[in-house]
Coordinates of N, CA and C in Angstrom, one line a residue:
M188 N 11.0 -15.2 21.8 CA 11.7 -14.4 21.0 C 10.7 -13.5 20.1
K189 N 10.7 -12.6 19.9 CA 9.7 -11.7 19.7 C 10.3 -10.5 18.5
Q190 N 9.9 -10.6 17.1 CA 10.2 -9.9 16.0 C 9.5 -8.8 15.4
R191 N 9.9 -7.7 15.3 CA 9.2 -6.8 14.5 C 8.5 -6.8 13.4
G192 N 7.3 -6.6 13.2 CA 6.7 -6.9 12.3 C 7.3 -6.3 10.8
L193 N 6.8 -6.8 9.6 CA 7.3 -6.1 8.4 C 6.5 -5.0 8.0
L194 N 7.0 -3.8 7.5 CA 6.6 -2.9 6.9 C 6.2 -2.9 5.4
L195 N 5.3 -3.8 4.8 CA 5.1 -4.0 3.4 C 4.1 -3.0 2.6
V196 N 4.8 -2.1 1.9 CA 4.0 -1.0 1.0 C 4.2 -1.8 -0.8
I197 N 2.7 -1.5 -1.1 CA 2.2 -2.0 -2.0 C 1.6 -1.0 -2.5
S198 N 2.1 -0.9 -4.3 CA 1.4 0.5 -4.8 C 1.1 -0.5 -6.4
G199 N 0.2 0.1 -7.1 CA 0.1 0.0 -8.9 C -0.7 1.1 -9.0
P200 N -0.5 0.9 -10.4 CA -1.9 1.8 -11.0 C -3.7 1.3 -10.5
S201 N -4.6 2.5 -10.7 CA -5.7 2.4 -10.4 C -6.3 1.1 -11.4
G202 N -6.9 0.0 -10.8 CA -7.7 -1.0 -11.8 C -6.7 -1.9 -12.0
C203 N -5.2 -2.3 -11.8 CA -4.4 -3.2 -11.7 C -4.7 -4.5 -10.8
G204 N -5.7 -4.2 -9.6 CA -6.2 -5.5 -8.8 C -5.3 -5.2 -7.6
K205 N -5.2 -4.2 -7.4 CA -4.3 -4.6 -5.9 C -5.5 -5.0 -4.8
G206 N -6.7 -4.4 -4.9 CA -7.5 -4.4 -3.5 C -7.7 -6.3 -3.7
T207 N -7.8 -6.8 -4.9 CA -8.6 -8.1 -4.8 C -7.3 -9.0 -4.5
I208 N -5.8 -8.8 -4.7 CA -4.7 -9.2 -4.2 C -4.8 -9.3 -2.7
L209 N -5.3 -8.3 -2.5 CA -4.9 -8.0 -1.0 C -5.9 -8.6 -0.1
K210 N -7.0 -8.6 -0.2 CA -8.2 -9.6 0.0 C -7.8 -10.7 0.1
E211 N -7.7 -11.4 -1.0 CA -7.2 -12.8 -1.2 C -5.8 -13.1 -0.1
L212 N -5.1 -12.2 0.0 CA -3.7 -12.4 0.9 C -4.5 -12.6 2.2
L213 N -5.1 -11.6 2.7 CA -5.4 -11.4 4.2 C -6.0 -13.1 4.6
A214 N -6.9 -13.4 3.7 CA -7.5 -14.7 3.8 C -6.7 -16.0 3.9
V215 N -5.7 -16.0 3.7 CA -4.5 -17.0 3.6 C -3.2 -16.6 4.2
Q216 N -2.8 -15.6 5.0 CA -1.5 -15.1 5.6 C -1.9 -14.9 6.9
E217 N -0.9 -15.0 8.0 CA -1.5 -15.1 9.1 C -0.9 -14.0 10.0
Q218 N -1.6 -13.2 10.9 CA -0.5 -12.3 11.6 C -0.4 -11.3 10.6
I219 N -1.2 -10.4 10.0 CA -1.0 -9.6 8.9 C -2.5 -8.4 9.1
Y220 N -1.9 -7.1 9.1 CA -2.4 -5.9 9.1 C -2.4 -5.1 8.3
L221 N -3.8 -4.8 7.5 CA -4.2 -4.3 6.5 C -4.5 -2.8 6.7
S222 N -3.6 -1.5 6.6 CA -3.6 -0.2 7.3 C -5.1 0.0 6.6
V223 N -5.7 0.7 7.1 CA -7.0 1.4 6.6 C -6.3 2.9 5.7
S224 N -6.8 3.4 4.9 CA -6.4 4.8 4.6 C -7.2 5.9 4.7
A225 N -6.8 7.3 4.8 CA -8.0 8.2 4.9 C -8.2 8.8 3.2
A226 N -9.0 9.2 3.3 CA -9.7 9.6 2.0 C -10.4 10.8 1.7
T227 N -10.4 11.9 1.0 CA -11.6 12.7 0.8 C -12.4 12.7 -0.3
R228 N -12.1 11.5 -1.3 CA -13.0 11.5 -2.3 C -14.5 10.7 -1.3
R229 N -15.7 10.9 -2.3 CA -16.8 10.4 -2.0 C -16.9 8.7 -2.3
P230 N -17.4 8.2 -1.3 CA -17.3 6.6 -1.0 C -18.0 6.1 -2.2
R231 N -17.7 4.8 -3.2 CA -18.2 4.2 -3.9 C -19.2 3.3 -3.4
D232 N -20.4 2.4 -4.4 CA -21.4 1.8 -3.8 C -20.6 0.6 -3.0
G233 N -21.2 0.4 -1.9 CA -20.6 -0.8 -0.7 C -19.5 -0.7 -0.1
E234 N -18.9 0.7 -0.4 CA -17.7 1.1 0.5 C -18.1 1.3 1.7
V235 N -17.2 0.9 3.0 CA -17.6 1.8 4.4 C -16.8 2.4 5.3
D236 N -17.5 3.4 5.9 CA -15.9 4.1 6.7 C -15.8 4.0 7.6
G237 N -14.5 3.7 7.7 CA -13.4 2.9 8.5 C -13.4 1.5 8.3
V238 N -13.7 0.8 7.2 CA -13.5 -0.8 6.6 C -12.6 -0.3 5.8
H239 N -12.8 0.1 4.8 CA -12.5 0.4 2.9 C -11.7 1.8 3.6
Y240 N -12.3 3.1 3.7 CA -11.7 4.2 3.8 C -12.0 5.2 5.3
Y241 N -11.1 5.3 5.6 CA -11.6 6.6 6.7 C -11.9 8.0 5.5
F242 N -13.2 8.0 5.6 CA -13.6 9.3 4.8 C -13.7 10.6 4.9
M243 N -12.9 11.2 4.8 CA -12.9 12.6 5.6 C -13.3 13.8 4.3
S244 N -13.6 14.9 5.2 CA -13.3 16.0 4.3 C -12.0 16.9 4.0
K245 N -11.9 17.6 3.1 CA -10.4 18.5 3.1 C -9.9 18.8 4.1
E246 N -11.1 19.5 5.1 CA -10.7 20.4 6.4 C -10.4 19.4 7.1
Q247 N -11.0 18.2 7.5 CA -10.7 17.4 8.5 C -9.0 16.5 8.2
F248 N -9.2 16.5 6.8 CA -7.8 16.1 6.2 C -6.7 17.0 6.7
Q249 N -6.8 18.0 6.4 CA -5.8 19.1 6.6 C -5.1 19.0 8.3
A250 N -6.4 19.3 9.0 CA -5.8 19.2 10.6 C -5.0 17.7 11.2
E251 N -5.5 16.5 10.3 CA -4.6 15.8 10.5 C -3.5 15.8 10.2
I252 N -3.4 16.2 9.1 CA -1.6 16.5 8.5 C -1.2 17.9 9.6
D253 N -1.9 18.6 10.3 CA -1.4 19.8 11.0 C -1.0 19.2 12.3
S254 N -1.6 17.9 12.6 CA -1.1 17.7 14.1 C -0.3 16.2 14.0
D255 N 0.7 16.2 12.8 CA 1.4 14.8 12.5 C 0.6 13.9 12.7
G256 N -0.7 13.5 12.5 CA -1.1 12.0 12.5 C -1.3 11.4 11.2
M257 N -0.9 12.0 10.3 CA -0.3 11.0 8.9 C 0.8 10.8 8.7
L258 N 1.2 9.1 8.4 CA 2.5 8.9 8.1 C 3.1 9.3 7.0
E259 N 2.2 9.5 5.6 CA 2.2 10.0 4.5 C 1.0 9.9 3.8
Y260 N 0.9 11.2 2.7 CA -0.4 11.9 2.4 C 0.2 12.4 0.8
T261 N -1.0 12.2 0.0 CA -0.5 12.9 -1.4 C -1.8 13.0 -1.9
C262 N -1.9 13.8 -3.2 CA -3.3 14.3 -3.7 C -2.7 13.8 -5.0
Y263 N -4.4 13.1 -5.5 CA -4.5 12.1 -6.4 C -6.3 12.3 -7.2
C264 N -6.0 12.7 -8.3 CA -6.7 12.9 -9.1 C -7.9 14.0 -8.3
D265 N -7.5 15.3 -7.6 CA -8.1 16.2 -7.0 C -8.7 15.6 -5.5
N266 N -8.2 14.7 -5.1 CA -8.5 14.1 -3.9 C -7.4 14.0 -3.0
Y267 N -7.8 14.0 -1.6 CA -6.2 13.5 -0.9 C -6.2 12.2 -0.4
Y268 N -5.3 11.6 0.0 CA -5.3 10.1 0.6 C -4.2 10.0 1.6
G269 N -4.5 9.4 2.6 CA -3.4 9.1 3.4 C -3.2 8.2 4.6
T270 N -2.1 8.1 5.0 CA -2.2 6.8 6.4 C -2.0 7.2 7.7
P271 N -3.3 7.0 8.5 CA -3.1 7.3 10.0 C -1.6 6.4 10.6
R272 N -1.0 7.6 11.0 CA 0.1 6.7 11.9 C 0.2 6.0 12.9
K273 N -0.7 6.5 14.1 CA -0.5 5.8 15.1 C -1.1 4.1 15.1
P274 N -2.0 3.7 14.3 CA -2.3 2.3 14.1 C -1.1 1.6 13.5
I275 N -0.5 2.3 12.6 CA 0.7 1.5 11.6 C 1.7 1.2 12.7
L276 N 2.4 2.0 13.8 CA 3.3 1.6 14.5 C 2.9 0.9 15.9
E277 N 1.9 1.1 16.1 CA 1.4 -0.5 17.1 C 1.1 -1.4 17.0
H278 N 1.0 -1.8 15.5 CA 0.8 -3.2 15.1 C 2.2 -3.7 14.9
L279 N 3.2 -3.1 14.2 CA 4.5 -3.1 13.6 C 5.3 -3.9 15.4
E280 N 5.0 -2.6 16.4 CA 5.6 -3.4 17.7 C 5.3 -4.6 18.3
Q281 N 3.9 -4.7 17.6 CA 3.5 -6.3 18.7 C 3.7 -7.3 17.8
G282 N 4.3 -7.2 16.7 CA 4.7 -8.2 15.6 C 4.1 -8.5 14.4
D283 N 3.2 -7.9 14.0 CA 2.4 -8.2 13.2 C 3.0 -7.3 11.7
D284 N 2.5 -8.0 10.2 CA 3.2 -7.5 9.4 C 2.1 -6.5 8.9
V285 N 2.7 -5.4 8.6 CA 1.8 -4.3 8.1 C 1.7 -3.8 6.6
I286 N 0.7 -3.9 6.0 CA 0.5 -4.0 4.3 C 0.1 -2.4 4.4
L287 N 0.6 -1.3 3.7 CA -0.3 -0.1 3.1 C -0.6 -0.1 1.8
E288 N -1.7 0.1 1.3 CA -1.7 0.3 -0.1 C -1.9 1.7 -0.3
I289 N -0.9 2.0 -0.8 CA -0.7 3.6 -1.0 C -0.1 3.6 -2.4
E290 N -0.3 4.9 -3.0 CA 0.2 5.5 -4.2 C 1.5 5.7 -4.4
V291 N 2.3 5.9 -5.3 CA 3.5 5.9 -5.5 C 4.2 7.3 -4.8
D292 N 3.6 8.2 -4.5 CA 4.4 9.5 -4.2 C 4.4 9.0 -2.2
G293 N 3.2 8.1 -2.2 CA 3.5 8.1 -0.4 C 4.5 6.8 -0.4
A294 N 4.5 6.1 -1.3 CA 5.4 5.1 -1.2 C 6.7 5.5 -0.8
L295 N 6.8 6.3 -1.5 CA 8.5 7.1 -1.7 C 8.8 8.0 -0.2
Q296 N 7.4 8.1 -0.3 CA 7.5 9.3 1.4 C 7.9 8.3 2.8
I297 N 7.2 7.1 2.6 CA 7.6 6.2 3.2 C 9.0 5.8 3.6
K298 N 9.6 5.2 2.1 CA 10.7 4.8 2.2 C 12.1 5.8 2.8
K299 N 11.4 7.2 2.7 CA 12.6 7.8 3.6 C 12.6 8.4 4.8
Q300 N 11.1 7.4 5.4 CA 11.0 7.6 6.9 C 11.9 6.3 7.6
Y301 N 11.4 5.5 6.7 CA 11.6 4.0 7.3 C 12.3 3.1 6.2
Q302 N 13.5 2.7 6.2 CA 14.3 2.3 5.3 C 14.3 1.0 5.2
D303 N 14.0 0.5 6.1 CA 13.5 -0.9 6.1 C 11.9 -1.4 5.6
A304 N 11.2 -0.4 5.2 CA 10.0 -0.6 4.5 C 10.3 -1.4 3.1
I305 N 9.5 -2.3 2.7 CA 9.5 -3.1 1.9 C 8.6 -2.7 0.5
L306 N 8.8 -2.1 -0.5 CA 8.0 -1.9 -1.3 C 7.8 -2.7 -2.7
I307 N 6.4 -2.9 -3.1 CA 6.0 -3.9 -3.9 C 5.3 -3.2 -5.0
F308 N 5.8 -3.2 -6.1 CA 4.7 -2.8 -7.1 C 3.8 -3.7 -7.9
V309 N 2.5 -3.6 -8.3 CA 2.0 -4.5 -9.0 C 1.3 -4.0 -10.0
M310 N 2.0 -4.7 -11.0 CA 1.6 -4.1 -12.7 C 0.4 -4.9 -13.5
P311 N -0.3 -4.4 -14.0 CA -1.1 -5.0 -14.7 C -0.4 -5.8 -16.2
P312 N -0.7 -6.6 -16.9 CA -0.1 -7.3 -17.8 C 0.0 -6.1 -19.1
T313 N -0.6 -5.4 -19.4 CA -0.5 -4.0 -20.3 C -1.4 -2.9 -20.1
L314 N -1.3 -1.9 -20.6 CA -1.7 -0.9 -20.5 C -3.2 -0.9 -21.1
E315 N -3.1 -1.8 -22.2 CA -4.4 -2.1 -23.2 C -5.7 -2.5 -22.2
E316 N -5.1 -3.4 -21.3 CA -5.8 -4.3 -20.1 C -6.4 -3.7 -19.1
L317 N -5.5 -2.7 -18.7 CA -5.5 -2.0 -17.6 C -6.9 -0.9 -18.3
E318 N -7.0 -0.2 -19.1 CA -8.0 0.4 -19.8 C -9.3 -0.4 -19.4
Q319 N -9.3 -1.6 -20.0 CA -10.4 -2.0 -20.2 C -11.0 -2.5 -18.7
R320 N -10.4 -2.7 -17.7 CA -10.3 -2.9 -16.4 C -10.9 -2.1 -15.9
L321 N -10.6 -0.9 -16.2 CA -11.4 0.6 -15.5 C -12.5 0.7 -16.2
I322 N -12.5 0.6 -17.6 CA -14.1 0.8 -18.2 C -15.1 -0.2 -17.3
G323 N -14.2 -1.4 -17.5 CA -15.4 -2.4 -16.8 C -15.7 -2.2 -15.3
R324 N -15.5 -1.5 -14.7 CA -15.4 -1.1 -13.2 C -16.7 -0.2 -13.2
N325 N -17.0 0.3 -14.3 CA -18.4 1.3 -14.5 C -18.3 2.2 -13.5
T326 N -17.6 3.0 -12.4 CA -17.6 3.8 -11.6 C -17.3 5.2 -12.1
E327 N -16.6 5.3 -13.2 CA -16.0 6.4 -13.1 C -16.2 6.7 -15.0
D328 N -16.3 8.3 -15.4 CA -16.5 8.7 -16.5 C -15.3 8.7 -17.1
S329 N -15.3 8.7 -18.7 CA -14.5 8.5 -19.5 C -13.1 9.4 -19.1
Q330 N -13.3 10.8 -18.9 CA -12.6 11.5 -18.4 C -11.6 11.4 -17.4
T331 N -12.1 10.9 -16.5 CA -11.9 10.4 -15.1 C -10.6 8.9 -15.7
I332 N -11.2 8.3 -16.4 CA -10.8 7.1 -16.7 C -9.4 7.5 -17.4
Q333 N -9.2 8.5 -18.4 CA -7.9 9.1 -19.1 C -7.1 9.5 -18.1
K334 N -7.5 10.2 -17.2 CA -6.7 10.6 -16.3 C -6.1 9.6 -15.3
R335 N -6.6 8.5 -15.3 CA -6.1 7.4 -14.2 C -4.8 7.0 -15.3
L336 N -5.0 6.6 -16.6 CA -4.4 5.9 -17.4 C -2.9 7.0 -17.6
L337 N -3.3 8.4 -17.9 CA -1.8 9.0 -17.9 C -1.2 8.9 -16.4
R338 N -2.0 8.8 -15.3 CA -1.4 8.7 -13.9 C -0.8 7.6 -13.9
A339 N -1.0 6.2 -14.6 CA -0.5 5.0 -14.5 C 1.0 5.2 -15.4
K340 N 0.9 5.7 -16.7 CA 2.2 6.0 -17.2 C 3.3 7.0 -16.2
E341 N 2.8 7.5 -15.8 CA 3.8 8.4 -15.1 C 4.3 7.6 -13.7
E342 N 3.4 6.6 -13.5 CA 3.9 5.9 -12.1 C 4.9 4.4 -12.6
L343 N 4.3 4.3 -13.5 CA 5.4 3.2 -14.2 C 6.9 3.5 -14.4
K344 N 7.0 4.8 -14.3 CA 8.4 5.5 -14.6 C 9.2 5.5 -13.3
L345 N 8.7 4.9 -12.2 CA 9.3 5.1 -10.9 C 9.1 3.6 -10.2
V346 N 9.2 2.4 -11.0 CA 9.1 1.1 -10.4 C 10.6 1.1 -10.1
G347 N 11.6 1.5 -10.4 CA 13.0 1.3 -10.3 C 13.3 1.8 -8.4
H348 N 12.2 2.5 -8.0 CA 12.4 2.8 -6.5 C 12.0 1.8 -5.9
Y349 N 11.2 0.8 -6.4 CA 10.7 -0.6 -5.6 C 11.5 -1.7 -5.4
Q350 N 11.3 -2.4 -4.9 CA 12.8 -3.5 -4.5 C 11.8 -5.0 -5.2
Y351 N 10.7 -4.8 -5.3 CA 9.8 -5.9 -6.3 C 8.9 -5.4 -7.2
I352 N 8.4 -6.1 -7.9 CA 7.6 -5.9 -9.0 C 6.8 -7.3 -9.3
V353 N 5.3 -7.1 -9.2 CA 4.2 -8.4 -9.3 C 3.6 -8.3 -10.2
I354 N 3.8 -9.1 -11.4 CA 2.7 -8.7 -12.5 C 1.4 -9.3 -12.1
N355 N 0.4 -8.9 -11.9 CA -0.9 -9.5 -12.0 C -1.4 -10.4 -13.0
Q356 N -1.2 -11.3 -13.5 CA -1.6 -12.2 -14.5 C -3.1 -12.8 -14.0
T357 N -2.7 -13.2 -12.8 CA -3.7 -13.8 -12.2 C -3.8 -14.0 -10.8
I358 N -4.8 -13.6 -9.9 CA -5.1 -13.3 -8.7 C -4.2 -14.1 -8.0
E359 N -4.5 -15.4 -7.9 CA -3.9 -16.9 -7.8 C -2.2 -16.4 -7.3
D360 N -1.9 -16.2 -8.5 CA 0.0 -16.1 -8.7 C 0.2 -15.1 -8.3
A361 N -0.2 -13.9 -8.2 CA 0.0 -12.1 -7.5 C 0.0 -12.6 -5.9
V362 N -1.0 -13.3 -5.5 CA -0.9 -13.5 -3.9 C 0.2 -14.3 -3.3
K363 N 0.8 -15.9 -4.4 CA 1.9 -16.2 -3.9 C 3.0 -16.0 -4.2
D364 N 3.2 -14.6 -5.1 CA 4.1 -14.0 -5.4 C 4.5 -13.4 -4.0
I365 N 3.3 -12.5 -3.4 CA 3.6 -11.9 -2.2 C 4.0 -12.6 -1.2
Q366 N 3.4 -13.9 -1.3 CA 3.9 -14.6 0.2 C 4.9 -14.9 0.1
S367 N 5.7 -15.2 -1.1 CA 7.1 -15.7 -1.2 C 7.7 -14.5 -0.7
I368 N 7.4 -13.1 -1.0 CA 8.4 -11.9 -0.8 C 8.4 -11.9 0.6
I369 N 7.5 -12.1 1.6 CA 7.4 -11.7 3.0 C 8.2 -13.1 3.3
R370 N 7.9 -14.3 2.7 CA 9.1 -15.2 3.3 C 10.3 -14.9 3.3
A371 N 11.1 -14.7 2.0 CA 12.1 -14.0 2.1 C 12.7 -13.1 3.0
E372 N 12.2 -11.9 3.2 CA 12.2 -10.9 3.9 C 11.8 -11.4 5.4
K373 N 11.5 -12.3 5.8 CA 12.1 -12.5 7.3 C 13.1 -14.1 7.3
C374 N 13.5 -14.0 6.3 CA 14.9 -14.5 6.5 C 15.8 -14.0 6.5
H375 N 15.9 -12.6 5.9 CA 16.6 -11.5 6.3 C 16.9 -11.3 8.0
Y376 N 18.5 -11.1 7.9 CA 18.7 -10.5 9.3 C 17.9 -9.3 9.7
N377 N 17.5 -9.2 10.7 CA 16.4 -7.8 11.1 C 16.9 -7.2 12.5
P378 N 17.6 -6.5 12.1 CA 17.9 -5.5 13.7 C 17.0 -5.0 14.6
F379 N 15.8 -5.2 14.3 CA 15.1 -4.8 15.6 C 14.6 -6.5 15.9
L380 N 15.2 -7.5 15.6 CA 14.8 -8.8 16.6 C 15.0 -8.7 17.9
N381 N 14.4 -9.2 18.6 CA 14.7 -9.2 20.3 C 14.7 -10.6 20.4
C382 N 16.2 -11.1 20.6 CA 16.5 -12.0 21.0 C 18.2 -12.2 21.6
E383 N 17.7 -12.6 22.8 CA 19.1 -12.4 23.5 C 20.3 -13.6 23.2
T384 N 19.9 -14.2 22.0 CA 20.8 -15.1 21.8 C 22.0 -14.4 20.4
Q385 N 21.8 -13.2 20.3 CA 22.4 -12.8 19.4 C 23.7 -13.0 19.7
P386 N 25.0 -12.6 18.9 CA 26.3 -12.7 19.2 C 26.6 -11.3 19.9
K387 N 27.3 -11.6 20.7 CA 27.6 -10.2 21.9 C 29.0 -9.4 21.5
S388 N 29.5 -8.5 21.2 CA 30.7 -8.0 20.6 C 31.4 -8.4 21.8
K389 N 32.7 -8.6 21.8 CA 33.8 -8.9 22.7 C 34.4 -7.4 23.0

């Protein structure tokens, strides 16, 4: 019996801890694939091309859009971000659960194409704590941080489009919450389930 994988879309304001949560989730959850997004921004210290992002020029990114190579894409803080289509579809068909860590705009694009996608929004406990986390990263100037905070307020207005909300009070609890979501979704009837014992119409 082979079941098609779940397509999980994780969104949330920059600085809310999505990356750390997913790192811990991948360490404890089996048969799960974290999609590598493409981005036109410059790599941060320690980021590796093809591991953290596929870093592209804006011209390269546009070429991927033109060839329908992106499942979704968006512009955020003057840079483009997107999800390469091919590896996502391959892993789903192999039965792997696939996680996309993407912005709200991209999540809504995915939901239009794949109605069975599971949208999870990660929230900080407060906007004040989010600001402190952004400052503490020490990777951006104050103007960019303010842009991210304004963007966070706009994103929070769209949480009603998501099936689940996870508040990142602690990383451990947030990981457990997402694991619970995965278990619950696997108990739903899945029309992609390849099982010969399903009831047949008379």
